[in-house]
PDB file of C-alpha atoms in Angstrom:
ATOM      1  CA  UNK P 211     -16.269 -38.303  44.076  1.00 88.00           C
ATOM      2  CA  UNK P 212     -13.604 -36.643  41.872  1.00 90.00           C
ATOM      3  CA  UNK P 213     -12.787 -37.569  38.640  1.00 89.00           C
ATOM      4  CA  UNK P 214     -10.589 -36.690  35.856  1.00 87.00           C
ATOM      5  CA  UNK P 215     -11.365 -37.833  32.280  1.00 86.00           C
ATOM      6  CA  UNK P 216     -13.979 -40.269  33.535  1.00 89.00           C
ATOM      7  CA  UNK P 217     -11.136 -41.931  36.207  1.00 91.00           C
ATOM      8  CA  UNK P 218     -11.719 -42.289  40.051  1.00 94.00           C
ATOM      9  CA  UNK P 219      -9.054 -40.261  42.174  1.00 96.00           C
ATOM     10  CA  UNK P 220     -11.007 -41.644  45.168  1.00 97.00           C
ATOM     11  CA  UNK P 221     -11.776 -45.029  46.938  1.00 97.00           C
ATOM     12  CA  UNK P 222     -14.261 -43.835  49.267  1.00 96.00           C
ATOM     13  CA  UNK P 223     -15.885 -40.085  49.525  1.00 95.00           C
ATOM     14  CA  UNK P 224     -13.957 -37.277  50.898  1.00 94.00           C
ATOM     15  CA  UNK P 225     -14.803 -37.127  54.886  1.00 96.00           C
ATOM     16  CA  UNK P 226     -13.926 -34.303  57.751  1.00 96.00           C
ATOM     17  CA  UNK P 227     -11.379 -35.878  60.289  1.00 97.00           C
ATOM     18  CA  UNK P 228     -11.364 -34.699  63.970  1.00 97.00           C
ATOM     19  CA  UNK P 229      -9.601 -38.266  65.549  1.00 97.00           C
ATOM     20  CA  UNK P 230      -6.357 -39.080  65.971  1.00 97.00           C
ATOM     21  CA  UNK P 231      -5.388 -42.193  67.009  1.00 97.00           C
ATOM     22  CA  UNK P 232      -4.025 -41.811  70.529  1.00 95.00           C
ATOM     23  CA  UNK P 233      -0.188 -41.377  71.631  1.00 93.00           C
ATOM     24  CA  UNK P 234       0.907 -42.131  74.792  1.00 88.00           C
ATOM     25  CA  UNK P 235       0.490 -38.723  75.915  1.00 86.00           C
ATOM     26  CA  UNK P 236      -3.140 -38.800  74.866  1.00 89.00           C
ATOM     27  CA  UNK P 237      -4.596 -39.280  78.625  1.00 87.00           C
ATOM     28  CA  UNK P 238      -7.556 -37.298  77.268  1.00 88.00           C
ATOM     29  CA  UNK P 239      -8.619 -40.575  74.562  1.00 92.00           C
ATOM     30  CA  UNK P 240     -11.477 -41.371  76.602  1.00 92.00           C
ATOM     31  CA  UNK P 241     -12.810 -38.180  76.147  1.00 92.00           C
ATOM     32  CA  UNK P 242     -12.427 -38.196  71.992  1.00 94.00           C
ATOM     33  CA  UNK P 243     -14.045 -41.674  72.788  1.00 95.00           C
ATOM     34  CA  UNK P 244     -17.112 -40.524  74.499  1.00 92.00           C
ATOM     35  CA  UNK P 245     -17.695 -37.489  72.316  1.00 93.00           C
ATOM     36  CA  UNK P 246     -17.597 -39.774  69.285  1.00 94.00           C
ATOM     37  CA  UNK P 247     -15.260 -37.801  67.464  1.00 95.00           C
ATOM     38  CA  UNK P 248     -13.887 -41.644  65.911  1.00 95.00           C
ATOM     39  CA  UNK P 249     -17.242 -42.682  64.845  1.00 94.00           C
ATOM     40  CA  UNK P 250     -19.534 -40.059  64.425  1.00 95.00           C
ATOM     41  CA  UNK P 251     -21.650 -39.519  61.152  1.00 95.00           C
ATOM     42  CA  UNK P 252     -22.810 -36.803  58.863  1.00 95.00           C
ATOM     43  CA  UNK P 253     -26.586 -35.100  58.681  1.00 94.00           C
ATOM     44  CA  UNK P 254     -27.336 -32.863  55.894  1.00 93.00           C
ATOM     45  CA  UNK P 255     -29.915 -29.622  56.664  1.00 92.00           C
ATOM     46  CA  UNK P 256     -30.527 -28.726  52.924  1.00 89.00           C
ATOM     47  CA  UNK P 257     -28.142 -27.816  49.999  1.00 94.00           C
ATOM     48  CA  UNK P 258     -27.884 -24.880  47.648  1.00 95.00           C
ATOM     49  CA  UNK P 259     -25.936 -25.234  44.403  1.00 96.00           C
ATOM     50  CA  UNK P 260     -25.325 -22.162  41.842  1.00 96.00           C
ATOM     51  CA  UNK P 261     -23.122 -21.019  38.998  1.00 96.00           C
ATOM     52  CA  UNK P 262     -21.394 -17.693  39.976  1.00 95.00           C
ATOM     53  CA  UNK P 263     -18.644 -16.319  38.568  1.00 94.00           C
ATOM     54  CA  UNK P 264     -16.133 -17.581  40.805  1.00 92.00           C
ATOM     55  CA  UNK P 265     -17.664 -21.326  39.374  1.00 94.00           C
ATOM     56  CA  UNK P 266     -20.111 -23.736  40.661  1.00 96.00           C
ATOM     57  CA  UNK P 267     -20.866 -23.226  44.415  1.00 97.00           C
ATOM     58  CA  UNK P 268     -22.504 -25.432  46.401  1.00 97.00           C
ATOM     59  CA  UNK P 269     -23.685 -24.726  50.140  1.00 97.00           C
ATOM     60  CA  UNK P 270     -24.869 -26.768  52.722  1.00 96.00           C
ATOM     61  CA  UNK P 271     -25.543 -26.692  56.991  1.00 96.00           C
ATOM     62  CA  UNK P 272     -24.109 -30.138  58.362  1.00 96.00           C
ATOM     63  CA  UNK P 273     -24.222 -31.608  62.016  1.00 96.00           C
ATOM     64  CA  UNK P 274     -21.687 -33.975  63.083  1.00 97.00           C
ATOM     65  CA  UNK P 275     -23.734 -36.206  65.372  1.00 95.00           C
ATOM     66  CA  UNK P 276     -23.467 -40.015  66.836  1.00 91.00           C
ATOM     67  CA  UNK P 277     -27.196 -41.389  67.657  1.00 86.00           C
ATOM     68  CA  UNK P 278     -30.017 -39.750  69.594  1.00 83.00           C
ATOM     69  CA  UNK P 279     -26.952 -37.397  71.785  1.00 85.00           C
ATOM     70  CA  UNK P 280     -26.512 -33.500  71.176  1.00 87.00           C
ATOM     71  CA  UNK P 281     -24.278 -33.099  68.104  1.00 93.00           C
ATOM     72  CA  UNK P 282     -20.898 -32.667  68.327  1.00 95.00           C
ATOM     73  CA  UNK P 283     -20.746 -29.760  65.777  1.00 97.00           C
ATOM     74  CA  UNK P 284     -22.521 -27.524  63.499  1.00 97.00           C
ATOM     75  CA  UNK P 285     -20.781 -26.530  60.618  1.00 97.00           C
ATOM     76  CA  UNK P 286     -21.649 -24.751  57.268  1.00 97.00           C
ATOM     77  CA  UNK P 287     -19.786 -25.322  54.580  1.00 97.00           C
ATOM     78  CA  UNK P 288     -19.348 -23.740  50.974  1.00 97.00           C
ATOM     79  CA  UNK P 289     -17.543 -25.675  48.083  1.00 96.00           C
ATOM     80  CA  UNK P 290     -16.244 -23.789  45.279  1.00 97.00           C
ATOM     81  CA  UNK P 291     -15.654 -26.102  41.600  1.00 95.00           C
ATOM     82  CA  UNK P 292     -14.086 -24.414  38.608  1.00 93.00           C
ATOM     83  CA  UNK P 293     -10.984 -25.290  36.498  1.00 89.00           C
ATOM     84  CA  UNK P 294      -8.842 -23.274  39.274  1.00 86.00           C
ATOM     85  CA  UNK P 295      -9.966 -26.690  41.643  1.00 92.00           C
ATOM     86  CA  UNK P 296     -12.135 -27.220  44.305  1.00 95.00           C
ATOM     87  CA  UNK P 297     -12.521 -24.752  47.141  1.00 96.00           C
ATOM     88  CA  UNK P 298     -13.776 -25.576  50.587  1.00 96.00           C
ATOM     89  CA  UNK P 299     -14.667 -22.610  53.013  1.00 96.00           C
ATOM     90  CA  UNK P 300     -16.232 -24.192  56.402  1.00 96.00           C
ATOM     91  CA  UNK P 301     -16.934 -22.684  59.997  1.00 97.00           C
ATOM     92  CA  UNK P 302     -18.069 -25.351  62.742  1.00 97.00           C
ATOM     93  CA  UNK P 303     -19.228 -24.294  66.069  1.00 97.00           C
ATOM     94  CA  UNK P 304     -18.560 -27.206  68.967  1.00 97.00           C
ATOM     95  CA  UNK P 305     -20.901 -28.160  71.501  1.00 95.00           C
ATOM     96  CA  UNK P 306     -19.883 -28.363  75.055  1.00 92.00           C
ATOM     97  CA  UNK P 307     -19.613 -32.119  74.711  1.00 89.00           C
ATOM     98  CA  UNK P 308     -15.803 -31.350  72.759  1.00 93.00           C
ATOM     99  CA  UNK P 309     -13.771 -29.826  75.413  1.00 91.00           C
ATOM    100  CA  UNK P 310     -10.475 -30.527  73.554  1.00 93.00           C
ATOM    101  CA  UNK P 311     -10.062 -31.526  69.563  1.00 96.00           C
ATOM    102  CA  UNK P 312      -7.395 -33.284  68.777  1.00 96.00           C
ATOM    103  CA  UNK P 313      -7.377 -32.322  65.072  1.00 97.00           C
ATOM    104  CA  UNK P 314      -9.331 -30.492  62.111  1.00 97.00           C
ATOM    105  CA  UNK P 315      -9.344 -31.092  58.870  1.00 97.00           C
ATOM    106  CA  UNK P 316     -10.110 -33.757  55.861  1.00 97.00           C
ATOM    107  CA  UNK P 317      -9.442 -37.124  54.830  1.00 98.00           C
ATOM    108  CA  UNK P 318      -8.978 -39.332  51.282  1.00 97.00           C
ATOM    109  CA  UNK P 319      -8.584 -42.574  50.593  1.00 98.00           C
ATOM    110  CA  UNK P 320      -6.761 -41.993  47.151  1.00 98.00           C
ATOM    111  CA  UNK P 321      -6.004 -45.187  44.993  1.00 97.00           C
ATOM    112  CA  UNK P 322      -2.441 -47.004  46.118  1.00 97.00           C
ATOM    113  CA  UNK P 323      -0.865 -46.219  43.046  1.00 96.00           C
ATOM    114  CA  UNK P 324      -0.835 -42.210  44.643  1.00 97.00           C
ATOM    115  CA  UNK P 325       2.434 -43.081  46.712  1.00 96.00           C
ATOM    116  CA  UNK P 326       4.503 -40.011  45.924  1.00 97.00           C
ATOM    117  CA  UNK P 327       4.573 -37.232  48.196  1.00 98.00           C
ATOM    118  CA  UNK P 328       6.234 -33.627  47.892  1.00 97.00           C
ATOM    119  CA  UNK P 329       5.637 -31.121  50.476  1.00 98.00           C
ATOM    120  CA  UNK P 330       6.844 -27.759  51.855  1.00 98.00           C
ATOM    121  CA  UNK P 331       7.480 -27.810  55.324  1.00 97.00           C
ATOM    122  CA  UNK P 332       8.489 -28.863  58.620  1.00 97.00           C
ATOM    123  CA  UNK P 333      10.807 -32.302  57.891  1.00 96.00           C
ATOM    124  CA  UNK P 334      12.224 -35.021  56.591  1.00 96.00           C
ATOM    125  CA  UNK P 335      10.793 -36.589  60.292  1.00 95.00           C
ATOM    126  CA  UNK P 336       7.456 -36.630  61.448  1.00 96.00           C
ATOM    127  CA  UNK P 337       6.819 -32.748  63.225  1.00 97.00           C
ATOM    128  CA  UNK P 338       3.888 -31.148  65.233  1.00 96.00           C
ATOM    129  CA  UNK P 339       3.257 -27.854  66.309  1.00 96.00           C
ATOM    130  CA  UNK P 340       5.020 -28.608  70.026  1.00 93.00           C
ATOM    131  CA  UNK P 341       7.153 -31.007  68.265  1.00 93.00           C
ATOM    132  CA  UNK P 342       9.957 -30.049  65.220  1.00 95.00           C
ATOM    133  CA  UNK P 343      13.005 -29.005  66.518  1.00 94.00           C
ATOM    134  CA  UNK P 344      14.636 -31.876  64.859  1.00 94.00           C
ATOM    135  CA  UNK P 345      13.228 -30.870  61.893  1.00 96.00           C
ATOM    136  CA  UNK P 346      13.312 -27.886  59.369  1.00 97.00           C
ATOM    137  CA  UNK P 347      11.901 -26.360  56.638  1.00 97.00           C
ATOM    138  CA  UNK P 348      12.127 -26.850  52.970  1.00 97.00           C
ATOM    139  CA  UNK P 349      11.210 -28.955  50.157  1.00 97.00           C
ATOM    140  CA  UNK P 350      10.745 -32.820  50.321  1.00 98.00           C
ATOM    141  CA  UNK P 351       9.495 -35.416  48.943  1.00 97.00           C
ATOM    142  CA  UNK P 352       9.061 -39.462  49.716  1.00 96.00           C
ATOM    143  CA  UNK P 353       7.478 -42.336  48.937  1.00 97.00           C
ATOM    144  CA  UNK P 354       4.564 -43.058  51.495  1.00 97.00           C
ATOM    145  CA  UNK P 355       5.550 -46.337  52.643  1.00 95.00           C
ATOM    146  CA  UNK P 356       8.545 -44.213  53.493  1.00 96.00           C
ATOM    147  CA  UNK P 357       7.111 -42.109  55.869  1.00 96.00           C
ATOM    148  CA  UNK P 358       5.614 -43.967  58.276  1.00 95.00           C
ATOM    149  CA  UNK P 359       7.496 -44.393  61.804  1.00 94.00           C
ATOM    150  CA  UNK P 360       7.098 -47.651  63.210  1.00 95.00           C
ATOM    151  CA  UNK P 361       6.256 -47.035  67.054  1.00 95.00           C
ATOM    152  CA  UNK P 362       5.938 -50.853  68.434  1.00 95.00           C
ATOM    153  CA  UNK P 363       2.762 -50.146  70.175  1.00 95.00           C
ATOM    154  CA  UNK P 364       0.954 -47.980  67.016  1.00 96.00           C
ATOM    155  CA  UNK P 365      -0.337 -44.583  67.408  1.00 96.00           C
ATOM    156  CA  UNK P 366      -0.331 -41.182  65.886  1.00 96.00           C
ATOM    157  CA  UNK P 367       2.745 -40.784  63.813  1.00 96.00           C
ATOM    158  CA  UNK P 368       3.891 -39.140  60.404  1.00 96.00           C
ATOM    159  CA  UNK P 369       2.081 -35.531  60.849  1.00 97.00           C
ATOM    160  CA  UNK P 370       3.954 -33.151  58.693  1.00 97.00           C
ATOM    161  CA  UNK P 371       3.531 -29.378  60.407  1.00 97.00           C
ATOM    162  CA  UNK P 372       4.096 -25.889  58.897  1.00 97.00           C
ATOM    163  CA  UNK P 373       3.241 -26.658  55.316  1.00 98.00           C
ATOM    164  CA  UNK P 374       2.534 -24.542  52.842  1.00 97.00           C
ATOM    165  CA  UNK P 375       1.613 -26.653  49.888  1.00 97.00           C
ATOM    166  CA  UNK P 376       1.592 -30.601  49.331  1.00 98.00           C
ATOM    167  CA  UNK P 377       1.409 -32.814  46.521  1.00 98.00           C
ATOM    168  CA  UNK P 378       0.174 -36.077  45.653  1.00 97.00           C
ATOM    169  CA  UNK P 379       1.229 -38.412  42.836  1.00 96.00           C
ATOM    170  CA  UNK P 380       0.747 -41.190  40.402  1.00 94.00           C
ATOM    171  CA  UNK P 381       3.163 -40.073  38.114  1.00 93.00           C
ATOM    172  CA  UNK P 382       0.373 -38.995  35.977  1.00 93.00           C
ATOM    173  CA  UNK P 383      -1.876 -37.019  37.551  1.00 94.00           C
ATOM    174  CA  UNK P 384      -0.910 -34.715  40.559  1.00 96.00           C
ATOM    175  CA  UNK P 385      -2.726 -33.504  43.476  1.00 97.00           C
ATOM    176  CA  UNK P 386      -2.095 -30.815  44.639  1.00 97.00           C
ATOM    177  CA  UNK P 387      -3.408 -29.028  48.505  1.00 97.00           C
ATOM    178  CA  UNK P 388      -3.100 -25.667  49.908  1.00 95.00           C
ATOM    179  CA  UNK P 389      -4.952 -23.534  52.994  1.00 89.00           C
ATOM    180  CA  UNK P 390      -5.217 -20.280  53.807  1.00 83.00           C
ATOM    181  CA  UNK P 391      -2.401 -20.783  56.660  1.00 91.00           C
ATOM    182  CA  UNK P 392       0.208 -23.224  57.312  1.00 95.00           C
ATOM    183  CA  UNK P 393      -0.997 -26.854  57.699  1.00 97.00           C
ATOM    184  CA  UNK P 394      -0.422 -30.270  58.687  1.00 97.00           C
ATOM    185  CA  UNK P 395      -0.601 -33.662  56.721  1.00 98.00           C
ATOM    186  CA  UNK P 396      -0.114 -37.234  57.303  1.00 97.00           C
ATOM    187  CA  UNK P 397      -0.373 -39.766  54.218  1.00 98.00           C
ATOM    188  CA  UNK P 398      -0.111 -43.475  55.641  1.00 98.00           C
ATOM    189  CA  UNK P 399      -1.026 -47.065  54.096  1.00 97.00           C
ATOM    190  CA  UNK P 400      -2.575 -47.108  57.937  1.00 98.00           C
ATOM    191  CA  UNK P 401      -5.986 -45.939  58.954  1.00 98.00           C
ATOM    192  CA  UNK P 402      -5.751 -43.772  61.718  1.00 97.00           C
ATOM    193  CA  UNK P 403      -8.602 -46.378  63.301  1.00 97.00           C
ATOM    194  CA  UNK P 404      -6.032 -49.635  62.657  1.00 97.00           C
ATOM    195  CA  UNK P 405      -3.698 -47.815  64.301  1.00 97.00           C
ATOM    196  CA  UNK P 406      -6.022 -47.063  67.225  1.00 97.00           C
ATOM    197  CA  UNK P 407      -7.176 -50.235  67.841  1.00 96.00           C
ATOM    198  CA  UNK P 408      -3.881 -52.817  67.183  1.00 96.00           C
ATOM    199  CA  UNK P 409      -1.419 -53.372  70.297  1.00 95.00           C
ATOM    200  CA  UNK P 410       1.368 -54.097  68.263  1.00 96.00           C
ATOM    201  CA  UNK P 411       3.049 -52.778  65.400  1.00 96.00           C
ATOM    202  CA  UNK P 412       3.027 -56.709  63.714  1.00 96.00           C
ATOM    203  CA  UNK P 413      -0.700 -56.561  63.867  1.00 97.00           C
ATOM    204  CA  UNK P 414      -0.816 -53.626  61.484  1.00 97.00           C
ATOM    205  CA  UNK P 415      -2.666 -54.440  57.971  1.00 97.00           C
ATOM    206  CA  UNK P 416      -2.476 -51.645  55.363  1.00 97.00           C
ATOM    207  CA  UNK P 417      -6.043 -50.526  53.766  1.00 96.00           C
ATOM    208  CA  UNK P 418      -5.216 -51.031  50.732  1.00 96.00           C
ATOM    209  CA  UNK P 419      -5.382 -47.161  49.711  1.00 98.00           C
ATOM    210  CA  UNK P 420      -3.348 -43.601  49.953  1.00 98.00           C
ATOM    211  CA  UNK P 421      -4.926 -42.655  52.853  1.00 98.00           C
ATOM    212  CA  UNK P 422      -4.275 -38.492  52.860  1.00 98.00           C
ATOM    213  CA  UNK P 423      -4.991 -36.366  55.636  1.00 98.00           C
ATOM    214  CA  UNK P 424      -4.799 -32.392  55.381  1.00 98.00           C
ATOM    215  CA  UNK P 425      -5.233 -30.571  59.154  1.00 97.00           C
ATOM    216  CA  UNK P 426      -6.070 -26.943  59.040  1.00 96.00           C
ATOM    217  CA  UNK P 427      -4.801 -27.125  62.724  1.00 95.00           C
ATOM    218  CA  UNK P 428      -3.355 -30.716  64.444  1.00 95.00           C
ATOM    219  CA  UNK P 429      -3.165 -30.311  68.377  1.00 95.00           C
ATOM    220  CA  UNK P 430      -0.301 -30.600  69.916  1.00 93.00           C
ATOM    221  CA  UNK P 431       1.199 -33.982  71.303  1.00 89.00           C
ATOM    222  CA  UNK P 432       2.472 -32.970  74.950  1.00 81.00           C
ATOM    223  CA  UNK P 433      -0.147 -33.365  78.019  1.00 75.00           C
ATOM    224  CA  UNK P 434      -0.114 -33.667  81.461  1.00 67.00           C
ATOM    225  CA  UNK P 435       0.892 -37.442  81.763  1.00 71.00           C
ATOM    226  CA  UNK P 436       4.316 -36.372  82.831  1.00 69.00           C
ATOM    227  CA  UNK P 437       4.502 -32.845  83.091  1.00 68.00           C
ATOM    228  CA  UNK P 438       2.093 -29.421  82.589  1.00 74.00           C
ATOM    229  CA  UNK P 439      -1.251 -29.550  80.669  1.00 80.00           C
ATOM    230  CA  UNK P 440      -0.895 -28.690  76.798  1.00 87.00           C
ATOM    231  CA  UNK P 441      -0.348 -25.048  76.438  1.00 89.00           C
ATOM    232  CA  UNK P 442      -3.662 -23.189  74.945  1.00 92.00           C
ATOM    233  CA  UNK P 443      -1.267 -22.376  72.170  1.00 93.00           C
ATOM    234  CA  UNK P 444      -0.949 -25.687  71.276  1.00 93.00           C
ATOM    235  CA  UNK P 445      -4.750 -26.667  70.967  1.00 94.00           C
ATOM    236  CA  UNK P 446      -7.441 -25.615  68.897  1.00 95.00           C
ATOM    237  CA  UNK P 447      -9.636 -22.981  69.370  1.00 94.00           C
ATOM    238  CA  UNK P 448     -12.844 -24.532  70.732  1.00 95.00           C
ATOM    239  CA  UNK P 449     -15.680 -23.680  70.264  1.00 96.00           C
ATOM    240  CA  UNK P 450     -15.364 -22.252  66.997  1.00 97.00           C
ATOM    241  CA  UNK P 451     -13.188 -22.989  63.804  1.00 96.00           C
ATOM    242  CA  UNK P 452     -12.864 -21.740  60.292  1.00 95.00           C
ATOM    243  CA  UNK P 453     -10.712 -23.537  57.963  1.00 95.00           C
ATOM    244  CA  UNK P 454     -10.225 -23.267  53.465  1.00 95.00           C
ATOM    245  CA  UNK P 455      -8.756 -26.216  52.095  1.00 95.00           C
ATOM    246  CA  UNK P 456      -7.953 -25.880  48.171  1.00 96.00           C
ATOM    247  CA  UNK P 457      -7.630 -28.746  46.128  1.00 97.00           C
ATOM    248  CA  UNK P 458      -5.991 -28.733  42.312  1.00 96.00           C
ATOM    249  CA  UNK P 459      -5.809 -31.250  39.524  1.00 94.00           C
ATOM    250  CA  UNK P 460      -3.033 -31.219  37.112  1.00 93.00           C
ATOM    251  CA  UNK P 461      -0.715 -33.460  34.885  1.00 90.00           C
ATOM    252  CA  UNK P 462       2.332 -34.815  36.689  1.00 84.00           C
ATOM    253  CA  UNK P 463       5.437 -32.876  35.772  1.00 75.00           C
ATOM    254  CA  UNK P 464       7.776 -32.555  38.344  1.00 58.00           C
ATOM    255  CA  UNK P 465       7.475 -35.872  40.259  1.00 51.00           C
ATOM    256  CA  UNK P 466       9.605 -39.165  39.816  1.00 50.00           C
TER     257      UNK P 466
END
């Protein structure tokens, strides 16, 4: 839950994200399947809160884990809440069971009325780390019915790579995201799980919320289906990851 003078910025809690839904290229989607990565849940191992002077910190141990099978991840994870924001510092260690990841990172369903989007990055088009030569960097911004590319059989689309800051807006109240390195984001009217499970782009039906992704790392989007595997530097890091993302509050200024 976040809230700012006693007003919901979210329509469902803040979750970690490591599914995409599949591309054509994606040959490896059973694998995502059978690891869970679309479904699993969250298990808590105790939680420490304190005031420090950086603000109040909260740390916990979390498993990522689907039913009675070994759990996907470990991860521990350190929030950081002051009038700077909220910081999150996390480190997950994979089990064997994750051999490739198609993404990292976190995921909001924001109100619908948070449909303005400025960013600084890879664009105007949709870009991936294997995937931006069309594209190039600067500043942009959209609307985030705008953004989404209509593939007639729906899949992973809209990923934003190379950012270094992006913004989300009402026109009152702005949110703004940052990471210690470049980033990826995708903001969509689509669940990434309508999109995985609809044949055809007129099947789509929008959630009814801003749904805003931010990827400390997004894998790349070649494989092996027609040519060579995914190059290493294209994938994450398996089996361990360490990502900050940074979230801050503030009073729309800039946006239209």
């Amino acid at each position: 839950s976040i809230k700012v003078n006693g007003r919901e910025l979210l329509d469902r809690p803040m979750e970690y994200n490591l599914f995409r839904a599949p591309i054509d290229n994606d040959v490896m989607k059973n694998d995502w399947y059978s690891a869970h990565l679309n479904d699993f849940n969250v298990k808590n191992y105790g939680v420490l809160s304190e005031i420090t002077s950086e603000g109040a910190v909260i740390s916990l141990r979390q498993a990522f884990v689907w039913n009675i099978y070994q759990p996907i991840a470990y991860m521990n994870v350190r929030y950081v809440i002051s009038p700077d924001g909220i910081k999150t510092d996390c480190k997950a260690e994979f089990s064997n069971k994750v051999t490739f990841l198609p993404r990292f990172g976190i995921r909001l369903f924001m109100p619908k009325a948070f449909d303005r989007v400025e960013y600084f990055g890879y664009g105007p088009y949709e870009s991936y780390i294997d995937k931006h030569q069309a594209d190039y960097i600067g500043n942009f911004s959209a609307h985030i019915g705008d953004m989404y590319e209509d593939y007639v059989r729906p899949q992973e689309n809209s990923s934003h790579y190379g950012c270094k800051h992006m913004t989300v807006s009402d026109g009152e109240t702005e949110v703004t995201f940052t990471s210690s390195q470049d980033f990826s984001f995708n903001a969509s009217e689509y669940t990434q799980e309508e999109l995985a499970e609809k044949g055809h782009n007129f099947e789509l039906e929008k959630c009814g919320s801003s749904v805003i992704c931010v990827d400390s790392m997004m894998a790349g989007i070649g494989s092996a289906i027609c040519g060579p595997a995914l190059a290493e530097k294209y994938r994450l890091p398996l089996p361990v990851i360490s990502a900050r993302f940074n979230i801050k509050i503030s009073k729309a200024e800039r946006m239209k």
